């Protein structure tokens, strides 16, 4: 993919892929185009070259809404819940495009995030940061996506909550959903990643399994602080 | 490029004057000049609104109120004081004024010294209510006395008995003062709030002018305001004028009317040119550039440390003052002050149409807009009537629908103005003479 | 002995009942403004004239029904005409949206441009209403005028103060309860209503969830049309219909919506009653009320009126200013800052 905002390209021939049941993590220094890559995959900005494929189908020309309908879920980094609506309503809104019975999916989400079941009647705006992220992920899961994309899901939450969130993300992946996420906490993220992409200035610098990247001395030195 | 715009502006102005001349030839010259005079005033009001909207993006829905303040200045400055009324109630009004100031001071002191909470709210409310009753104890009897002084002729305090031209300045100052208060409250919040606050204050100002008979005579109107120009009757009787009319081969009565209107036009043109010149100077000064920078990107300007709310306050006050000046000029031209004539559609929204049609942010555009829209506003009525007459000519003379349509033709103007605004906003948002 | 009770009845008659009715009218009007603000994010200056248009449509249908001899006495015929008025207003607003606002939405124009466009729309609607029905007062209330007349009340209770309860007041309060209940049911229980709240809460996320913005906007205009017509008709039944009065209602309605918190429906209702009761209590003359409660020689001679009714708009304005100064987001947190 090559693309960017307006005139200047931020991404240059960058390749990212993730398989069913896998977790792929994009890491890299600030301004490397991590979030931009994510937006490009989701169709929130135009790409000039290259394609985006889902299940072998070319979806490059679809707008984000249609991509959601095709099985992509996206959790934005911030403002990712409806603060004035209850947890349950947030999940309902996540399933807005579905016309069938959503109660099973909602129960699955509640099984995954038990705290949400407890707080289902509370406005999402009153929850703690970690709980909100759970609502946000839960909302995206309501469409039963094939790929779930997370933009820095652990931004602004405490380390304990972060570990818990990662555990949950692993569980989501186990259920057969492909996960693509951008992470600031590179070390922890690569720990759980099946695949890691290190992006620098919009280009793929290193691509390997998460464990291999963690062992790679160059990556450690440059991006993981030794 | 700039040259192109200039030719365009020149052509448009030429077309405008041609249209006015057509009215002169086809209908009558006094009528054409009457339109010109109101066009000039409209152009000044439109310049004032353009300063707010075009320079800074402020949406003032209270133009009517500021114009009315200017209008009342005309009365307060020019009418001779009513001595009996002053003797009857002047002291009462004076005392209540002092008490009002006193109440405000006490409220401010109380707000500072009583700790916040319910107690403070109660204390403040109690002070205000007590203050109101105390003031009214002096105010009401005084008002009654003043209004009892020859109610058919005066029944109010009158003014200062100064030349009415001074009221143009005073009107501007009054409008600026009110604008300062409103701006302090509503600027810095989102744009809707300024719009609503100005809408509110203008309604209140007009309600006051209608009901405070002791000050403005209310709906009894003040007529016969002194003029800055000669009276037709006096002209018609002077020998030199009769001679002049004869030399030109025009009837004395018609010529006197034209002469007076030309005098007004001269005065108004001077004011318009001064305001226009100042507006142009300020627009092209560093201050004007900064204003436009703020308008186009508030976030960036704010990041550069510009005090946006402060700048907006300046612009809001300046623009309102210009509207106030125009309001005073209008009362001067009318020779009377009629509070009931202040209708928001006539005084607020038409001015907006002028600015948007003329070209937001361009002073020449605002002037042209003032001319064009006023001209359309005046000529729309006969044209609408004629249109309706033609449309319904197939109908029976006594047909109810025909009667209704003919009677309603006047309301066509409102719709026309609305359509013009919407069409320009959509298809030519930069207006007739776009901002450079 | 009966002083305090009589004075309470006096207040009920001149403050409580009229305040409740007026508050209900303002609340329904403010709900329309606040919904449009919540979804389209601009203060709709055409709302007063939308109310006028809706009421005019109701009046015309009422006249038609009356000429046919249709009547639901003791209730006013206007009630029967209301659905037709609502449909006409919905059609008008949807056309307005298609011809005016949709273009600016696609352009992603600044809120102030929408504001000006709504002023243009206001002009056109105002002209339309005056063109069709004229600028004058129209009365269209028929049926039984009173639920309780003051004289009957006095006869029944033996008190010296009576309470008048007009049919229009009773209807207004009852309708307001039904409308508010229905609206909240819609917003909180239905898919479409929830999608509206979601869109108002977080536009981007609503788009990501596959909520169709054009549909949300359409529902909003339909609701706004219904609310405006109902509010306008109730006000017209209670007082009378005059196009210019409806334009002037804009100020108290905006004040209600802002006091409650723009974009917050619950706030609009609270705001409506706050404004209405402030207006009524401040402009009420307390002379008689005090006479009942004070020893005879203390009874005041003046009317004891804080503010003449000519300045009732000043009350809305002062409350508005206080809210802007103290808490610009309104009592219930609204969207605006």
Tab-separated table of C-alpha atoms in Angstrom, chain C residues 81-312:
chain	number	residue	atom	x	y	z
C	81	UNK	CA	-56.891	18.288	12.377
C	82	UNK	CA	-53.575	17.890	14.184
C	83	UNK	CA	-52.382	14.750	12.331
C	84	UNK	CA	-52.945	16.469	8.988
C	85	UNK	CA	-51.019	19.503	10.147
C	86	UNK	CA	-48.166	17.281	11.289
C	87	UNK	CA	-48.029	15.527	7.936
C	88	UNK	CA	-47.943	18.839	6.070
C	89	UNK	CA	-45.149	20.101	8.309
C	90	UNK	CA	-43.154	16.902	7.925
C	91	UNK	CA	-43.397	17.301	4.170
C	92	UNK	CA	-42.233	20.918	4.423
C	93	UNK	CA	-39.261	20.121	6.654
C	94	UNK	CA	-38.139	17.142	4.589
C	95	UNK	CA	-38.268	19.272	1.450
C	96	UNK	CA	-36.350	22.024	3.234
C	97	UNK	CA	-33.731	19.529	4.266
C	98	UNK	CA	-33.394	18.173	0.767
C	99	UNK	CA	-33.190	21.604	-0.866
C	100	UNK	CA	-31.230	23.506	1.735
C	101	UNK	CA	-29.504	21.719	4.556
C	102	UNK	CA	-28.388	18.550	2.781
C	103	UNK	CA	-26.141	20.509	0.478
C	104	UNK	CA	-24.355	22.153	3.429
C	105	UNK	CA	-24.062	18.800	5.181
C	106	UNK	CA	-22.270	17.349	2.202
C	107	UNK	CA	-20.057	20.424	2.061
C	108	UNK	CA	-19.337	19.922	5.750
C	109	UNK	CA	-20.116	23.612	6.190
C	110	UNK	CA	-19.443	25.405	9.468
C	111	UNK	CA	-22.310	25.467	11.995
C	112	UNK	CA	-22.752	29.200	11.470
C	113	UNK	CA	-23.555	28.602	7.798
C	114	UNK	CA	-26.360	26.279	8.842
C	115	UNK	CA	-27.490	28.987	11.219
C	116	UNK	CA	-27.690	31.547	8.418
C	117	UNK	CA	-29.386	29.049	6.146
C	118	UNK	CA	-31.973	28.480	8.840
C	119	UNK	CA	-32.542	32.234	8.927
C	120	UNK	CA	-33.195	32.111	5.196
C	121	UNK	CA	-35.600	29.234	5.711
C	122	UNK	CA	-37.269	31.235	8.459
C	123	UNK	CA	-37.842	34.091	6.013
C	124	UNK	CA	-39.401	31.839	3.441
C	125	UNK	CA	-41.639	30.051	5.926
C	126	UNK	CA	-42.650	33.342	7.478
C	127	UNK	CA	-43.581	34.699	4.081
C	128	UNK	CA	-45.394	31.506	3.195
C	129	UNK	CA	-47.517	31.600	6.341
C	130	UNK	CA	-48.374	35.257	5.941
C	131	UNK	CA	-49.082	34.736	2.290
C	132	UNK	CA	-51.516	31.904	2.942
C	133	UNK	CA	-53.279	32.952	6.118
C	134	UNK	CA	-52.319	36.594	6.555
C	135	UNK	CA	-50.468	38.305	9.395
C	136	UNK	CA	-53.473	38.736	11.667
C	137	UNK	CA	-54.822	37.001	14.734
C	138	UNK	CA	-56.774	33.822	14.081
C	139	UNK	CA	-58.913	32.037	16.622
C	140	UNK	CA	-59.729	28.438	15.939
C	141	UNK	CA	-60.637	27.031	19.333
C	142	UNK	CA	-64.088	25.545	19.545
C	143	UNK	CA	-65.776	22.978	21.771
C	144	UNK	CA	-66.156	23.432	25.487
C	145	UNK	CA	-63.937	26.300	26.630
C	146	UNK	CA	-63.679	25.496	30.311
C	147	UNK	CA	-63.156	22.451	32.440
C	148	UNK	CA	-63.929	24.484	35.549
C	149	UNK	CA	-65.085	28.071	35.565
C	150	UNK	CA	-64.115	30.359	38.415
C	151	UNK	CA	-67.725	30.948	39.323
C	152	UNK	CA	-68.534	27.245	39.491
C	153	UNK	CA	-65.435	26.628	41.512
C	154	UNK	CA	-66.510	29.263	44.016
C	155	UNK	CA	-69.989	27.796	44.196
C	156	UNK	CA	-68.669	24.276	44.727
C	157	UNK	CA	-66.104	25.152	47.343
C	158	UNK	CA	-67.592	28.227	48.934
C	159	UNK	CA	-64.246	30.003	48.705
C	160	UNK	CA	-64.053	33.628	47.658
C	161	UNK	CA	-61.320	32.887	45.105
C	162	UNK	CA	-62.095	30.694	42.151
C	163	UNK	CA	-59.836	28.662	39.912
C	164	UNK	CA	-60.463	28.661	36.191
C	165	UNK	CA	-59.202	25.684	34.287
C	166	UNK	CA	-59.501	26.105	30.563
C	167	UNK	CA	-59.910	23.118	28.276
C	168	UNK	CA	-56.899	24.290	26.312
C	169	UNK	CA	-54.792	24.281	29.466
C	170	UNK	CA	-55.919	20.815	30.453
C	171	UNK	CA	-55.329	19.556	26.927
C	172	UNK	CA	-51.904	21.164	26.783
C	173	UNK	CA	-50.726	19.532	29.977
C	174	UNK	CA	-52.183	16.157	29.055
C	175	UNK	CA	-50.744	16.275	25.538
C	176	UNK	CA	-47.360	17.319	26.872
C	177	UNK	CA	-47.274	14.280	29.148
C	178	UNK	CA	-48.227	11.967	26.297
C	179	UNK	CA	-45.792	13.555	23.841
C	180	UNK	CA	-42.897	13.472	26.266
C	181	UNK	CA	-43.624	9.870	27.249
C	182	UNK	CA	-43.862	8.832	23.616
C	183	UNK	CA	-40.689	10.683	22.686
C	184	UNK	CA	-38.684	9.151	25.504
C	185	UNK	CA	-40.050	5.730	24.696
C	186	UNK	CA	-38.937	6.269	21.127
C	187	UNK	CA	-35.473	7.516	22.058
C	188	UNK	CA	-34.780	4.886	24.693
C	189	UNK	CA	-36.571	1.817	23.475
C	190	UNK	CA	-36.575	1.743	19.696
C	191	UNK	CA	-33.722	0.981	17.344
C	192	UNK	CA	-34.255	4.182	15.389
C	193	UNK	CA	-34.398	6.254	18.566
C	194	UNK	CA	-31.253	4.703	19.933
C	195	UNK	CA	-29.463	5.277	16.665
C	196	UNK	CA	-30.417	8.947	16.985
C	197	UNK	CA	-28.943	9.144	20.450
C	198	UNK	CA	-25.832	7.322	19.273
C	199	UNK	CA	-25.396	9.731	16.374
C	200	UNK	CA	-25.882	12.714	18.648
C	201	UNK	CA	-23.403	11.292	21.169
C	202	UNK	CA	-20.574	10.358	18.807
C	203	UNK	CA	-21.003	10.926	15.108
C	204	UNK	CA	-17.856	9.116	13.974
C	205	UNK	CA	-18.504	6.043	16.018
C	206	UNK	CA	-22.111	5.975	14.826
C	207	UNK	CA	-20.818	5.941	11.252
C	208	UNK	CA	-18.428	3.117	12.127
C	209	UNK	CA	-21.356	1.192	13.533
C	210	UNK	CA	-23.149	1.421	10.215
C	211	UNK	CA	-25.755	3.978	11.294
C	212	UNK	CA	-26.989	5.839	8.225
C	213	UNK	CA	-26.695	9.569	8.951
C	214	UNK	CA	-29.238	10.599	6.331
C	215	UNK	CA	-31.809	8.354	7.933
C	216	UNK	CA	-31.082	9.770	11.366
C	217	UNK	CA	-31.451	13.285	9.989
C	218	UNK	CA	-34.742	12.358	8.359
C	219	UNK	CA	-36.162	10.955	11.577
C	220	UNK	CA	-35.014	14.077	13.373
C	221	UNK	CA	-36.888	16.368	10.991
C	222	UNK	CA	-39.988	14.218	11.276
C	223	UNK	CA	-39.865	14.473	15.050
C	224	UNK	CA	-39.124	18.198	14.910
C	225	UNK	CA	-42.095	18.739	12.605
C	226	UNK	CA	-44.431	16.791	14.855
C	227	UNK	CA	-43.212	18.558	17.986
C	228	UNK	CA	-43.381	21.991	16.370
C	229	UNK	CA	-46.911	21.453	15.099
C	230	UNK	CA	-48.120	20.133	18.437
C	231	UNK	CA	-46.491	22.944	20.402
C	232	UNK	CA	-47.790	25.559	17.990
C	233	UNK	CA	-51.328	24.221	17.967
C	234	UNK	CA	-51.478	23.995	21.747
C	235	UNK	CA	-50.181	27.531	22.071
C	236	UNK	CA	-52.663	28.741	19.487
C	237	UNK	CA	-55.576	27.027	21.226
C	238	UNK	CA	-54.528	28.434	24.564
C	239	UNK	CA	-53.877	31.978	23.391
C	240	UNK	CA	-54.355	32.716	19.725
C	241	UNK	CA	-52.532	32.292	16.462
C	242	UNK	CA	-50.535	35.162	15.048
C	243	UNK	CA	-47.484	34.526	12.856
C	244	UNK	CA	-45.355	37.215	14.485
C	245	UNK	CA	-46.009	35.873	17.991
C	246	UNK	CA	-44.627	32.546	16.890
C	247	UNK	CA	-41.456	34.184	15.663
C	248	UNK	CA	-41.161	35.861	19.053
C	249	UNK	CA	-41.587	32.528	20.819
C	250	UNK	CA	-38.168	31.672	19.450
C	251	UNK	CA	-36.450	33.469	22.314
C	252	UNK	CA	-38.150	31.688	25.237
C	253	UNK	CA	-37.834	28.397	23.355
C	254	UNK	CA	-34.123	28.857	22.760
C	255	UNK	CA	-33.721	29.967	26.348
C	256	UNK	CA	-35.493	26.802	27.521
C	257	UNK	CA	-33.307	24.572	25.395
C	258	UNK	CA	-30.087	26.292	26.490
C	259	UNK	CA	-31.021	26.490	30.156
C	260	UNK	CA	-31.658	22.757	30.118
C	261	UNK	CA	-28.550	22.031	28.078
C	262	UNK	CA	-28.705	22.138	24.258
C	263	UNK	CA	-29.064	18.661	22.829
C	264	UNK	CA	-30.460	17.197	26.038
C	265	UNK	CA	-34.186	16.342	25.787
C	266	UNK	CA	-34.707	16.063	29.526
C	267	UNK	CA	-33.095	19.484	29.901
C	268	UNK	CA	-35.426	20.992	27.313
C	269	UNK	CA	-38.423	19.972	29.384
C	270	UNK	CA	-36.968	21.271	32.620
C	271	UNK	CA	-35.904	24.445	30.819
C	272	UNK	CA	-39.377	24.987	29.418
C	273	UNK	CA	-40.935	24.934	32.863
C	274	UNK	CA	-38.195	27.050	34.415
C	275	UNK	CA	-38.663	29.755	31.797
C	276	UNK	CA	-42.448	29.593	31.898
C	277	UNK	CA	-42.705	29.816	35.671
C	278	UNK	CA	-40.118	32.558	35.888
C	279	UNK	CA	-42.005	34.551	33.302
C	280	UNK	CA	-45.352	34.086	34.998
C	281	UNK	CA	-44.173	34.684	38.560
C	282	UNK	CA	-42.132	37.736	37.699
C	283	UNK	CA	-44.896	39.392	35.716
C	284	UNK	CA	-47.672	38.530	38.176
C	285	UNK	CA	-49.103	41.370	40.292
C	286	UNK	CA	-48.991	40.243	43.903
C	287	UNK	CA	-51.251	42.937	45.336
C	288	UNK	CA	-54.241	40.701	46.015
C	289	UNK	CA	-52.057	37.821	47.109
C	290	UNK	CA	-50.396	39.973	49.741
C	291	UNK	CA	-53.717	41.420	50.827
C	292	UNK	CA	-54.843	37.932	51.779
C	293	UNK	CA	-51.732	37.187	53.800
C	294	UNK	CA	-50.919	40.478	55.486
C	295	UNK	CA	-52.771	42.382	58.190
C	296	UNK	CA	-55.231	44.817	56.532
C	297	UNK	CA	-53.260	47.990	57.175
C	298	UNK	CA	-50.118	46.471	55.642
C	299	UNK	CA	-51.808	45.704	52.387
C	300	UNK	CA	-49.828	47.314	49.547
C	301	UNK	CA	-51.335	49.982	47.390
C	302	UNK	CA	-49.328	49.345	44.274
C	303	UNK	CA	-49.802	46.322	42.047
C	304	UNK	CA	-46.685	44.716	43.520
C	305	UNK	CA	-45.636	43.547	40.095
C	306	UNK	CA	-41.910	42.962	39.585
C	307	UNK	CA	-42.016	43.458	35.860
C	308	UNK	CA	-44.701	44.533	33.432
C	309	UNK	CA	-45.890	41.820	31.034
C	310	UNK	CA	-44.528	43.883	28.153
C	311	UNK	CA	-41.117	42.718	29.283
C	312	UNK	CA	-41.833	39.038	29.637
